[in-house]
mmCIF file of C-alpha atoms and ligand atoms in Angstrom:
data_model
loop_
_atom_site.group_PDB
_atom_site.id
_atom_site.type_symbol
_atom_site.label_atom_id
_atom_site.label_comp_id
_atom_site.label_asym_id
_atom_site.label_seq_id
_atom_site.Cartn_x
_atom_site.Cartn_y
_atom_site.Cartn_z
ATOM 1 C CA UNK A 1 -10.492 13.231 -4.902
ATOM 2 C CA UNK A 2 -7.088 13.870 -6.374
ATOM 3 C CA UNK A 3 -7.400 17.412 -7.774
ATOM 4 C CA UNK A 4 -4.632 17.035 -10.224
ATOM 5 C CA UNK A 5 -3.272 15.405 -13.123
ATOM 6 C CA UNK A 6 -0.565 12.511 -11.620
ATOM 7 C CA UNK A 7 2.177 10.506 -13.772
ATOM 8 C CA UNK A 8 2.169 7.039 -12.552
ATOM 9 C CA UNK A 9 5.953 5.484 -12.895
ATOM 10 C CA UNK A 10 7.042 2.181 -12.707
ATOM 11 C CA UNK A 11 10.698 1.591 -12.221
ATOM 12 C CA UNK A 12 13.038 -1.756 -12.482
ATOM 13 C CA UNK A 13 16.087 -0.174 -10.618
ATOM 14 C CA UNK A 14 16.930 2.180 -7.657
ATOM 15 C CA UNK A 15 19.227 4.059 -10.232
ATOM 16 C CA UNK A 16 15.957 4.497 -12.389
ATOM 17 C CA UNK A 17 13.580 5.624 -9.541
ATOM 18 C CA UNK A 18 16.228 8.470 -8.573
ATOM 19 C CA UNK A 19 17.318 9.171 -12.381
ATOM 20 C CA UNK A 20 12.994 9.864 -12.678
ATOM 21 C CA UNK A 21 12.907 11.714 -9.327
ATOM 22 C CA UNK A 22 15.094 14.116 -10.850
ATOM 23 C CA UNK A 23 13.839 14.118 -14.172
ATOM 24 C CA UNK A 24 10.014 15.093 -12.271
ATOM 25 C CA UNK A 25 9.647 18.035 -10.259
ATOM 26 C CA UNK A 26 7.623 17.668 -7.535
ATOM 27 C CA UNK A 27 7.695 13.437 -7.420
ATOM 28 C CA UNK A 28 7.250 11.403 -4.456
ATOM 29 C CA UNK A 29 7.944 7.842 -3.940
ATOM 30 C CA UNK A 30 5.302 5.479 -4.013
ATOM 31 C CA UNK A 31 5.447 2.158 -1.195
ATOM 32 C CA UNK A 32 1.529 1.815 0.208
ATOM 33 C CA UNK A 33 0.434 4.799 -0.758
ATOM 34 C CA UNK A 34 -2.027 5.449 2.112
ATOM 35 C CA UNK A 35 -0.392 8.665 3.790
ATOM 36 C CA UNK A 36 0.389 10.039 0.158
ATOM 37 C CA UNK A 37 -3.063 9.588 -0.978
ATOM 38 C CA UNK A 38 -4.948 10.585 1.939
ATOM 39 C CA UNK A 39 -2.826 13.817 2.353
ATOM 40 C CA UNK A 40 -3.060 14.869 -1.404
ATOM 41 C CA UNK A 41 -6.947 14.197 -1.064
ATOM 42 C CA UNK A 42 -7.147 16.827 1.943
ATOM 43 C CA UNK A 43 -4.924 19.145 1.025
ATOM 44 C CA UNK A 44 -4.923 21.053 -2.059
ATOM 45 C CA UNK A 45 -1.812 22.294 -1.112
ATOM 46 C CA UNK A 46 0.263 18.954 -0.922
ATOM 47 C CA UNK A 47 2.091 19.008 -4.139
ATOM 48 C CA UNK A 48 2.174 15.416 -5.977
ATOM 49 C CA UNK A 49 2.626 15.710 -9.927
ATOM 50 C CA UNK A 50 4.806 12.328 -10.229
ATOM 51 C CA UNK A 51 4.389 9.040 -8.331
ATOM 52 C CA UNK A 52 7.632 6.917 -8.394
ATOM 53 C CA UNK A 53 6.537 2.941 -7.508
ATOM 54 C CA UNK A 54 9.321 1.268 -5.452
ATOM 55 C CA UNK A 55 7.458 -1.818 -4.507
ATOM 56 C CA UNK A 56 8.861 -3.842 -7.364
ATOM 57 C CA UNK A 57 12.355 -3.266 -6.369
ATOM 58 C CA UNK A 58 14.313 -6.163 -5.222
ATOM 59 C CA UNK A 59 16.102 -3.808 -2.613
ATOM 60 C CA UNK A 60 13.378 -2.647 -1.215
ATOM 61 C CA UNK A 61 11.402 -6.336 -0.889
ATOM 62 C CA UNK A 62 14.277 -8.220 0.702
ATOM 63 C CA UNK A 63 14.276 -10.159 3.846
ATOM 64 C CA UNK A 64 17.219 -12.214 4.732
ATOM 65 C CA UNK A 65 20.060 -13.111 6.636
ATOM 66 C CA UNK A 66 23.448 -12.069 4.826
ATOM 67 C CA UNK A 67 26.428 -13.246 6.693
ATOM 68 C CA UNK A 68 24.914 -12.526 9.829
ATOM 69 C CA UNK A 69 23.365 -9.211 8.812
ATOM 70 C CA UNK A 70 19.311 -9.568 8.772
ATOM 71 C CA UNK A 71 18.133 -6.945 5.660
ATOM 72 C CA UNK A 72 14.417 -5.485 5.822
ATOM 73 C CA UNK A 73 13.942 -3.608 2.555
ATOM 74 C CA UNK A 74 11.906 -0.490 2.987
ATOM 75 C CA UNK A 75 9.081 -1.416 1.063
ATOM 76 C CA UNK A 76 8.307 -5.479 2.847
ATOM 77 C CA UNK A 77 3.988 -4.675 4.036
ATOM 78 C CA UNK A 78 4.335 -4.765 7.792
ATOM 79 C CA UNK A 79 2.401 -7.872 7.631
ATOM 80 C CA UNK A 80 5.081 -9.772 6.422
ATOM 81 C CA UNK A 81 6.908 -8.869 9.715
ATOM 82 C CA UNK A 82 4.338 -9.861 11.421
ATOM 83 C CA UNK A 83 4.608 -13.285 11.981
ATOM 84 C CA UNK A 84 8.233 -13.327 11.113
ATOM 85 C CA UNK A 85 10.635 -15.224 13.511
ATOM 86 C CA UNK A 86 14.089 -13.594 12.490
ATOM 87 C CA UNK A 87 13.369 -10.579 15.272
ATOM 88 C CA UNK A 88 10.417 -11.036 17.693
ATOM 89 C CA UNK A 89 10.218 -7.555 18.912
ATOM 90 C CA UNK A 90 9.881 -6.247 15.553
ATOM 91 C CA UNK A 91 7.028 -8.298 15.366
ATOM 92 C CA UNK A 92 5.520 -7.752 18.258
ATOM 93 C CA UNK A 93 5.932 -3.940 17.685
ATOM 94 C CA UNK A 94 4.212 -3.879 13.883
ATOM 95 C CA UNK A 95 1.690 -5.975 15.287
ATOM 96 C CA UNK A 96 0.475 -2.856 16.983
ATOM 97 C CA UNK A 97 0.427 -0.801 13.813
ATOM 98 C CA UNK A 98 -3.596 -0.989 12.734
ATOM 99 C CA UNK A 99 -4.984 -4.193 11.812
ATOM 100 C CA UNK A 100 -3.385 -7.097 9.968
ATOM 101 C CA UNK A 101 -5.838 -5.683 6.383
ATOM 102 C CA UNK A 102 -4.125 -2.442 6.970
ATOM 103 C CA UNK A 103 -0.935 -3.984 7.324
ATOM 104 C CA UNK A 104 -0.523 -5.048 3.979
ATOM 105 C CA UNK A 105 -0.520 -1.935 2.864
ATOM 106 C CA UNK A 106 1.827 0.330 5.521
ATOM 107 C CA UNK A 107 5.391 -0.243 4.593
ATOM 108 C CA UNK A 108 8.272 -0.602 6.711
ATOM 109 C CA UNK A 109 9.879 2.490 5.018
ATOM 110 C CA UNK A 110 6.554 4.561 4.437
ATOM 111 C CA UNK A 111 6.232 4.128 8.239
ATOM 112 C CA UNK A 112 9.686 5.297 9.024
ATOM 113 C CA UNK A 113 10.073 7.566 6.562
ATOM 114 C CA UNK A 114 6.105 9.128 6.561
ATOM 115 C CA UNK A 115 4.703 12.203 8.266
ATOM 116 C CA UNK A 116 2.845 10.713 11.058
ATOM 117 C CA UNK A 117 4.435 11.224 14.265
ATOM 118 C CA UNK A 118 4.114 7.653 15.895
ATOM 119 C CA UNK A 119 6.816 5.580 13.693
ATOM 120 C CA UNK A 120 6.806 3.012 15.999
ATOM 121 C CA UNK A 121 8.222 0.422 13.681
ATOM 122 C CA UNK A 122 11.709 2.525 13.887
ATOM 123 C CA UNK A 123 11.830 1.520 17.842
ATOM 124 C CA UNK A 124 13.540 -1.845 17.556
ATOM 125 C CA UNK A 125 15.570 -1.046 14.593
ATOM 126 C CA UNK A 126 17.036 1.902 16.677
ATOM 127 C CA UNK A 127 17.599 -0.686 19.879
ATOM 128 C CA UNK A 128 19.536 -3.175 17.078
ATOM 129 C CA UNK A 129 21.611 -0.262 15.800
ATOM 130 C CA UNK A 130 20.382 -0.706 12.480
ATOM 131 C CA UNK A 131 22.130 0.832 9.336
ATOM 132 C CA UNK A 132 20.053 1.476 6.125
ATOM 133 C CA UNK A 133 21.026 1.394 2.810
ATOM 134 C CA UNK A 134 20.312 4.834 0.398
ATOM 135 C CA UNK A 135 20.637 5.909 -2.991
ATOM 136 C CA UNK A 136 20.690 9.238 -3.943
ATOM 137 C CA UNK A 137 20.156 11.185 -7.499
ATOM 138 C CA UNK A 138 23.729 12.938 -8.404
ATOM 139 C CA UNK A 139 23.605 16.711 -8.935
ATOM 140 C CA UNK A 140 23.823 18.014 -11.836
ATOM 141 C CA UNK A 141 25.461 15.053 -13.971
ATOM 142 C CA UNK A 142 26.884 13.048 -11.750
ATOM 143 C CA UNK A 143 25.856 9.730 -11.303
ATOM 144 C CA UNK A 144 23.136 8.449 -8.534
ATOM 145 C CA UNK A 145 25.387 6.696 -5.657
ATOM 146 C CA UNK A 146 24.463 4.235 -3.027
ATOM 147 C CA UNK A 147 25.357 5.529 0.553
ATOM 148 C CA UNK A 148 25.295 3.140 4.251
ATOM 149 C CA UNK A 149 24.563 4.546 7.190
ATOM 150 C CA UNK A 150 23.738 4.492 11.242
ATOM 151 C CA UNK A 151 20.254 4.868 11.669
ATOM 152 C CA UNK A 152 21.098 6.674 14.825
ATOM 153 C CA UNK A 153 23.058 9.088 12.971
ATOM 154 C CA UNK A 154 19.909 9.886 10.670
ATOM 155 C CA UNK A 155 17.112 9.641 13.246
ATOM 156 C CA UNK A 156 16.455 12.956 14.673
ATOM 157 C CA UNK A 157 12.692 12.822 15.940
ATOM 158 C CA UNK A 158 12.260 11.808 12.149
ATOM 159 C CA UNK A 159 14.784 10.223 9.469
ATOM 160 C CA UNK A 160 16.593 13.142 7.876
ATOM 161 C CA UNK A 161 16.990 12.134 4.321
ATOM 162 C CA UNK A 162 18.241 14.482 1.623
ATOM 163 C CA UNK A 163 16.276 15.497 -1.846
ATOM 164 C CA UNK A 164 15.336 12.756 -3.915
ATOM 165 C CA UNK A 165 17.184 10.271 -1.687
ATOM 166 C CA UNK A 166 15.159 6.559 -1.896
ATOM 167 C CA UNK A 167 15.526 4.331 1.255
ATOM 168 C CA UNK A 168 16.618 0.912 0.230
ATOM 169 C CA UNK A 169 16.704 -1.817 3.276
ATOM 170 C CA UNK A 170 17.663 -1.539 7.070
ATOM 171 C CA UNK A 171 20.540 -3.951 7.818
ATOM 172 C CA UNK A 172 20.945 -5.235 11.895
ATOM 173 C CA UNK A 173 23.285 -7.555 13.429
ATOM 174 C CA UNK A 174 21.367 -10.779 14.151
ATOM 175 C CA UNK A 175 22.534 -11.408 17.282
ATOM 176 C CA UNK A 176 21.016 -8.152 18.193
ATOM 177 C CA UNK A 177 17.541 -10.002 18.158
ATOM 178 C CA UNK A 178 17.881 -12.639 20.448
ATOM 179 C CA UNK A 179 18.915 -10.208 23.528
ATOM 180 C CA UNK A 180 15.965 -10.528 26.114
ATOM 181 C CA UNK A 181 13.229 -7.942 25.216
ATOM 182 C CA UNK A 182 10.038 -6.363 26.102
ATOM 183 C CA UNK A 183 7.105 -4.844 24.137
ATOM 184 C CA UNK A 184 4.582 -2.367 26.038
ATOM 185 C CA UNK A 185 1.539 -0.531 24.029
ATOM 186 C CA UNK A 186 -1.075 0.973 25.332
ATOM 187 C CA UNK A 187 -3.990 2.760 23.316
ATOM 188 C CA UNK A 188 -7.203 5.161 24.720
ATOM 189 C CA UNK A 189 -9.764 3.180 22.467
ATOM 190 C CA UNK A 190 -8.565 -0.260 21.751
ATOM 191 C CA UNK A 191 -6.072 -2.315 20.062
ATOM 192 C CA UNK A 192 -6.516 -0.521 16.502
ATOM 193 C CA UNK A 193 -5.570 3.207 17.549
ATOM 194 C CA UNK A 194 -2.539 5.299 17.616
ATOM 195 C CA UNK A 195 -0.646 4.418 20.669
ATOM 196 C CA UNK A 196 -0.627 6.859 23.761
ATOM 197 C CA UNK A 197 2.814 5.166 24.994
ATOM 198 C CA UNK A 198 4.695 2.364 23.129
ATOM 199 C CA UNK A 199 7.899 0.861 24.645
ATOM 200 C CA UNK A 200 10.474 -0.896 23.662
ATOM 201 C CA UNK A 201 13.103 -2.306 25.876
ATOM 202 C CA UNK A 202 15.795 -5.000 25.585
ATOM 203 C CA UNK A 203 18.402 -6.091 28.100
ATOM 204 C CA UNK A 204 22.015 -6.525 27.391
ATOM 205 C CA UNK A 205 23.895 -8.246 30.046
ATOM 206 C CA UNK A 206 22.958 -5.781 33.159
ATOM 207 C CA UNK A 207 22.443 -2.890 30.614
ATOM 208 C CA UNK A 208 18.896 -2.158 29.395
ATOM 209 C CA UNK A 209 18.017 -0.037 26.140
ATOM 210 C CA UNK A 210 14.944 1.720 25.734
ATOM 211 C CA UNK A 211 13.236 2.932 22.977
ATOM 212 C CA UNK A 212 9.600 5.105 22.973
ATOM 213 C CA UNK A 213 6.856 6.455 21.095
ATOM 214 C CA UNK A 214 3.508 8.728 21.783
ATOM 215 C CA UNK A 215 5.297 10.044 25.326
ATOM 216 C CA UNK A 216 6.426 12.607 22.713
ATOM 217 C CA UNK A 217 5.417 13.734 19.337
ATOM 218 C CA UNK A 218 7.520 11.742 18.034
ATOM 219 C CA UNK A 219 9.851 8.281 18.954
ATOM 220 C CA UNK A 220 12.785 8.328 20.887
ATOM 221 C CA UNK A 221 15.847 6.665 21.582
ATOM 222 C CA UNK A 222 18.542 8.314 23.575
ATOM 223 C CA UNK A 223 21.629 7.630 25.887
ATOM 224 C CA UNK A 224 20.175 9.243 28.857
ATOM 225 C CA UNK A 225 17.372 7.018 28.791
ATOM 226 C CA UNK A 226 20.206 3.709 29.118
ATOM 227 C CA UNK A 227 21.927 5.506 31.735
ATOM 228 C CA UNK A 228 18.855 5.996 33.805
ATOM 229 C CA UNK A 229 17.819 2.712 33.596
ATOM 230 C CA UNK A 230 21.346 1.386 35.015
ATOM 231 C CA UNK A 231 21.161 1.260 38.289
ATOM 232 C CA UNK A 232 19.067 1.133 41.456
ATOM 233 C CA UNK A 233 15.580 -0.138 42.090
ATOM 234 C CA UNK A 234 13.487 -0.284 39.597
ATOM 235 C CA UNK A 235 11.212 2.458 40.900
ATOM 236 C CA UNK A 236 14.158 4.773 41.194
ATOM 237 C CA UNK A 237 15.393 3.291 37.650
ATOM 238 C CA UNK A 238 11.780 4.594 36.051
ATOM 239 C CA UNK A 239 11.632 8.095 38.189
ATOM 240 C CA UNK A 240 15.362 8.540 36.315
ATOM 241 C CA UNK A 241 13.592 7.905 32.953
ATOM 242 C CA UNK A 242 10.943 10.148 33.414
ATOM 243 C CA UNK A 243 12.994 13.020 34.568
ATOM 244 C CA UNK A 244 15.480 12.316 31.492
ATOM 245 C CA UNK A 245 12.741 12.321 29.425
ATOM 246 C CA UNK A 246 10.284 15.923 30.349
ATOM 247 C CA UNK A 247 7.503 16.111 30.206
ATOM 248 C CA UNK A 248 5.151 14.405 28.390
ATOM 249 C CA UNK A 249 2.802 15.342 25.236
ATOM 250 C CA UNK A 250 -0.799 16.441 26.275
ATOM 251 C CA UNK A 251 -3.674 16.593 23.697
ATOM 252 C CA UNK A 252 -7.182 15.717 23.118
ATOM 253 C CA UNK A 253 -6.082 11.585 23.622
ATOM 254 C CA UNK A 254 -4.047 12.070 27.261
ATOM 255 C CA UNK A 255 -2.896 15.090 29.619
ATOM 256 C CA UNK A 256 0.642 15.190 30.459
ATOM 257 C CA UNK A 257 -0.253 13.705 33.458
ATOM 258 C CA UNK A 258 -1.674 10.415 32.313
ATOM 259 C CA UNK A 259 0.863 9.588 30.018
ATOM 260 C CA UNK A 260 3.363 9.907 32.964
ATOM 261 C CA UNK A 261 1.571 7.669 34.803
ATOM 262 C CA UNK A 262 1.002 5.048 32.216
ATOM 263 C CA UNK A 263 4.358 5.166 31.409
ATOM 264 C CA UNK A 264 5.167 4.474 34.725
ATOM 265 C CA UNK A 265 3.511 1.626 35.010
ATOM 266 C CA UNK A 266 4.556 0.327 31.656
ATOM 267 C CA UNK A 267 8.060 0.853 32.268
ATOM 268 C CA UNK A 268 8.069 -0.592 35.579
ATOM 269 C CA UNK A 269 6.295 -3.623 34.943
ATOM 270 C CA UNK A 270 8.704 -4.070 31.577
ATOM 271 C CA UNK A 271 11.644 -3.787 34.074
ATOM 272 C CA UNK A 272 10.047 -6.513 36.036
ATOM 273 C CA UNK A 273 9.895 -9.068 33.208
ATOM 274 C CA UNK A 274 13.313 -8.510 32.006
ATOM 275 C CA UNK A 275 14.659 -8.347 35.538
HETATM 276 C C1 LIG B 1 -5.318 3.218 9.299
HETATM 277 C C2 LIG B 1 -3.901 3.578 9.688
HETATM 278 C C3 LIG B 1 -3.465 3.326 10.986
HETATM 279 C C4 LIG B 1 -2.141 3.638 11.348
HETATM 280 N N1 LIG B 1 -1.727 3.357 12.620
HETATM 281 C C5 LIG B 1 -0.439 3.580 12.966
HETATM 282 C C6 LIG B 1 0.034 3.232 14.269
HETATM 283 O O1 LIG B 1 -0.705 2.768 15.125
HETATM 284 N N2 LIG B 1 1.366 3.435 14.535
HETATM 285 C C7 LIG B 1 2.232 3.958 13.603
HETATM 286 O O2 LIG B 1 3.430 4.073 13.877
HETATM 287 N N3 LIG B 1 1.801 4.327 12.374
HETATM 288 C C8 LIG B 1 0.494 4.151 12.045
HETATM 289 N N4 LIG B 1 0.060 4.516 10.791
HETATM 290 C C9 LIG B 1 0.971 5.315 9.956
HETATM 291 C C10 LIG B 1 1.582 4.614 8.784
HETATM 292 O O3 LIG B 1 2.494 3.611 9.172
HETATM 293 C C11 LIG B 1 2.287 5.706 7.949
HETATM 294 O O4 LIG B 1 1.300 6.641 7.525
HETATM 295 C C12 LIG B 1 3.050 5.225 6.741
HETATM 296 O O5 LIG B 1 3.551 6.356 6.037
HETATM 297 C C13 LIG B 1 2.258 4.482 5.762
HETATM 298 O O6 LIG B 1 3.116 3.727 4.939
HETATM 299 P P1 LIG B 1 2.934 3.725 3.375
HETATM 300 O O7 LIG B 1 3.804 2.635 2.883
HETATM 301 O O8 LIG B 1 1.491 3.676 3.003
HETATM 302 O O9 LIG B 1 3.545 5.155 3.029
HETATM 303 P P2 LIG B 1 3.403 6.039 1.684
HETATM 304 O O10 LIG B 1 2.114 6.793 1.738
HETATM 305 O O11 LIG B 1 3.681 5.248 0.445
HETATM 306 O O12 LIG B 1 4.643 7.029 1.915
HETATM 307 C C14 LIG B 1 4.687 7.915 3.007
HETATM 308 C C15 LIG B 1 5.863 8.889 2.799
HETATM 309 O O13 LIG B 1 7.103 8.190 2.913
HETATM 310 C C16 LIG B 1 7.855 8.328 1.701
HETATM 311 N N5 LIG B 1 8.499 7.045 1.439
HETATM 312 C C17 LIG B 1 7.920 5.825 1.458
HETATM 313 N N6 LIG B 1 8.833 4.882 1.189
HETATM 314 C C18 LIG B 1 10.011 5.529 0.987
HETATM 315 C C19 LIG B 1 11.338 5.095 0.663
HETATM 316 N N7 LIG B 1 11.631 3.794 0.488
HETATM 317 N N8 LIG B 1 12.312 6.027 0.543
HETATM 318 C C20 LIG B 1 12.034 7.346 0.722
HETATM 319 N N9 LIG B 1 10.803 7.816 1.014
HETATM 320 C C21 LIG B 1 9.806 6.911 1.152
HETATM 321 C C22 LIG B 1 6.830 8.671 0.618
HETATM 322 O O14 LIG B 1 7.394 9.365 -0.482
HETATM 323 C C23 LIG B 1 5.863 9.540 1.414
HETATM 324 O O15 LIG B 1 6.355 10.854 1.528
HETATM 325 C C24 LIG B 1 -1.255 4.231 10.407
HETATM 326 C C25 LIG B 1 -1.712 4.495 9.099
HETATM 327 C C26 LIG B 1 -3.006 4.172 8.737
HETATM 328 C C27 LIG B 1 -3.455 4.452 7.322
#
């Protein structure tokens, strides 16, 4: 149970979901719902007093191609990437997310933008160079203002965004998405479980780009990572990798150890296919 009283607010513009942010100490905004919800029903201590829907936006439920540009609004279910052929590896990636029920409720932007450490739907974006599209609540009495950025730029272990600042869409070059690419997941239970290592890697020309989650507490994408993977065999290629990246998380789910090794083997054998 909810322990406290909640506003419920439905807005028809990005202007009005930051103009009630501000006017609501304490609001969150609403896309699934299922990490706000289960957090404020453990913890007595997670403040919610305001719940700002962003669902209905336009912004946020776009997918298209604009002039070349492919735009993924922030609140689109992760099942309606699943299936979608404008950029396989995105697809192949949120297919690993839960199951296809759950999927209609995890956002794209709740899973970017949420608290749990995997974000694995951010890999793929980060390999396209993706930009996203903000808006922010003015101080004082300035106005709320839209604001484009590198998703690289924003993506430190987790997106940094500033108070009151609603996540529109993610915009990628489409030619980005037909590079040759590999997906890699791997789980301690079965399909529907966080992963232990996911991969992401796509080939340009003779380059490769490489993009991971669960090694760490939390996803990665990183320049050392591409220059490791440029040269040599591919055994020395993925003995570069895993020296750039340290060592591995160990908890309950996988030592150190384990994860090294499956990411090994993950790593090598994505190599392989894109060789
Ligand atoms: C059963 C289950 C299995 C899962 N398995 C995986 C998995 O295998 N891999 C994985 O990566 N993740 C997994 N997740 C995590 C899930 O993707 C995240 O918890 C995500 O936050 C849920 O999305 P949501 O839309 O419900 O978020 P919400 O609960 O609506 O929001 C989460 C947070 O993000 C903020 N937020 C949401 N949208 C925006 C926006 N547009 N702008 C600014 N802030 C925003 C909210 O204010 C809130 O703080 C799983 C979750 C569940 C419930």
């Amino acid at each position: 149970m909810i322990a406290t009283d909640v506003t419920y607010i439905r807005v028809d513009s990005p202007e009005e979901a930051v103009l009630a942010w501000k006017a609501h100490p304490g609001a969150r905004y609403l896309a699934g719902g299922t990490e706000i919800t289960t957090t404020a029903r453990r913890s007595a201590a997670y403040p919610l007093t305001a719940l700002i829907d962003v669902k209905g936006l336009v912004d946020t439920q776009i997918l298209e191609n604009q002039a070349g540009r492919l735009i993924l609004g922030a609140a689109l279910p992760l099942s309606a990437l699943d299936d979608w052929p404008g950029f396989p590896l995105l697809s192949a990636t949120v297919k690993g997310v839960a199951d296809h029920t759950v999927r209609n409720r995890l956002t794209l932007g709740g899973n970017i933008a949420g608290m749990l450490p995997y974000r694995e739907a951010v890999l793929p974006l980060l390999l396209a160079d993706a930009a996203g599209l903000s808006i922010v609540p003015g101080v004082g009495s300035v106005a709320p203002s839209r604001k484009v950025w590198r998703l690289r730029d924003r993506f430190d272990k987790r997106l940094t965004l500033e108070p009151g600042e609603l996540l529109l869409n993610f915009s990628l070059p489409e030619d980005c998405t037909s590079l040759p690419w590999a997906h890699r997941r791997k789980t301690r239970i079965g399909p529907v479980d966080y992963p232990l290592v996911t991969l992401c890697l796509v080939r340009h020309g003779q380059a490769f780009r490489l993009a991971v989650s669960g090694v760490h507490p939390y996803p990665l994408r990183a320049d050392e990572l591409d220059v490791a993977l440029s040269a040599g065999a591919v055994s020395s290629r993925v003995d570069a990798v895993l020296e750039a990246l340290g060592t591995p998380r160990s908890d309950q789910r996988a030592s150190a150890d384990y994860r090294a090794a499956l990411f090994r083997l993950m790593l090598g054998s994505a190599l392989e296919e894109l060789s």
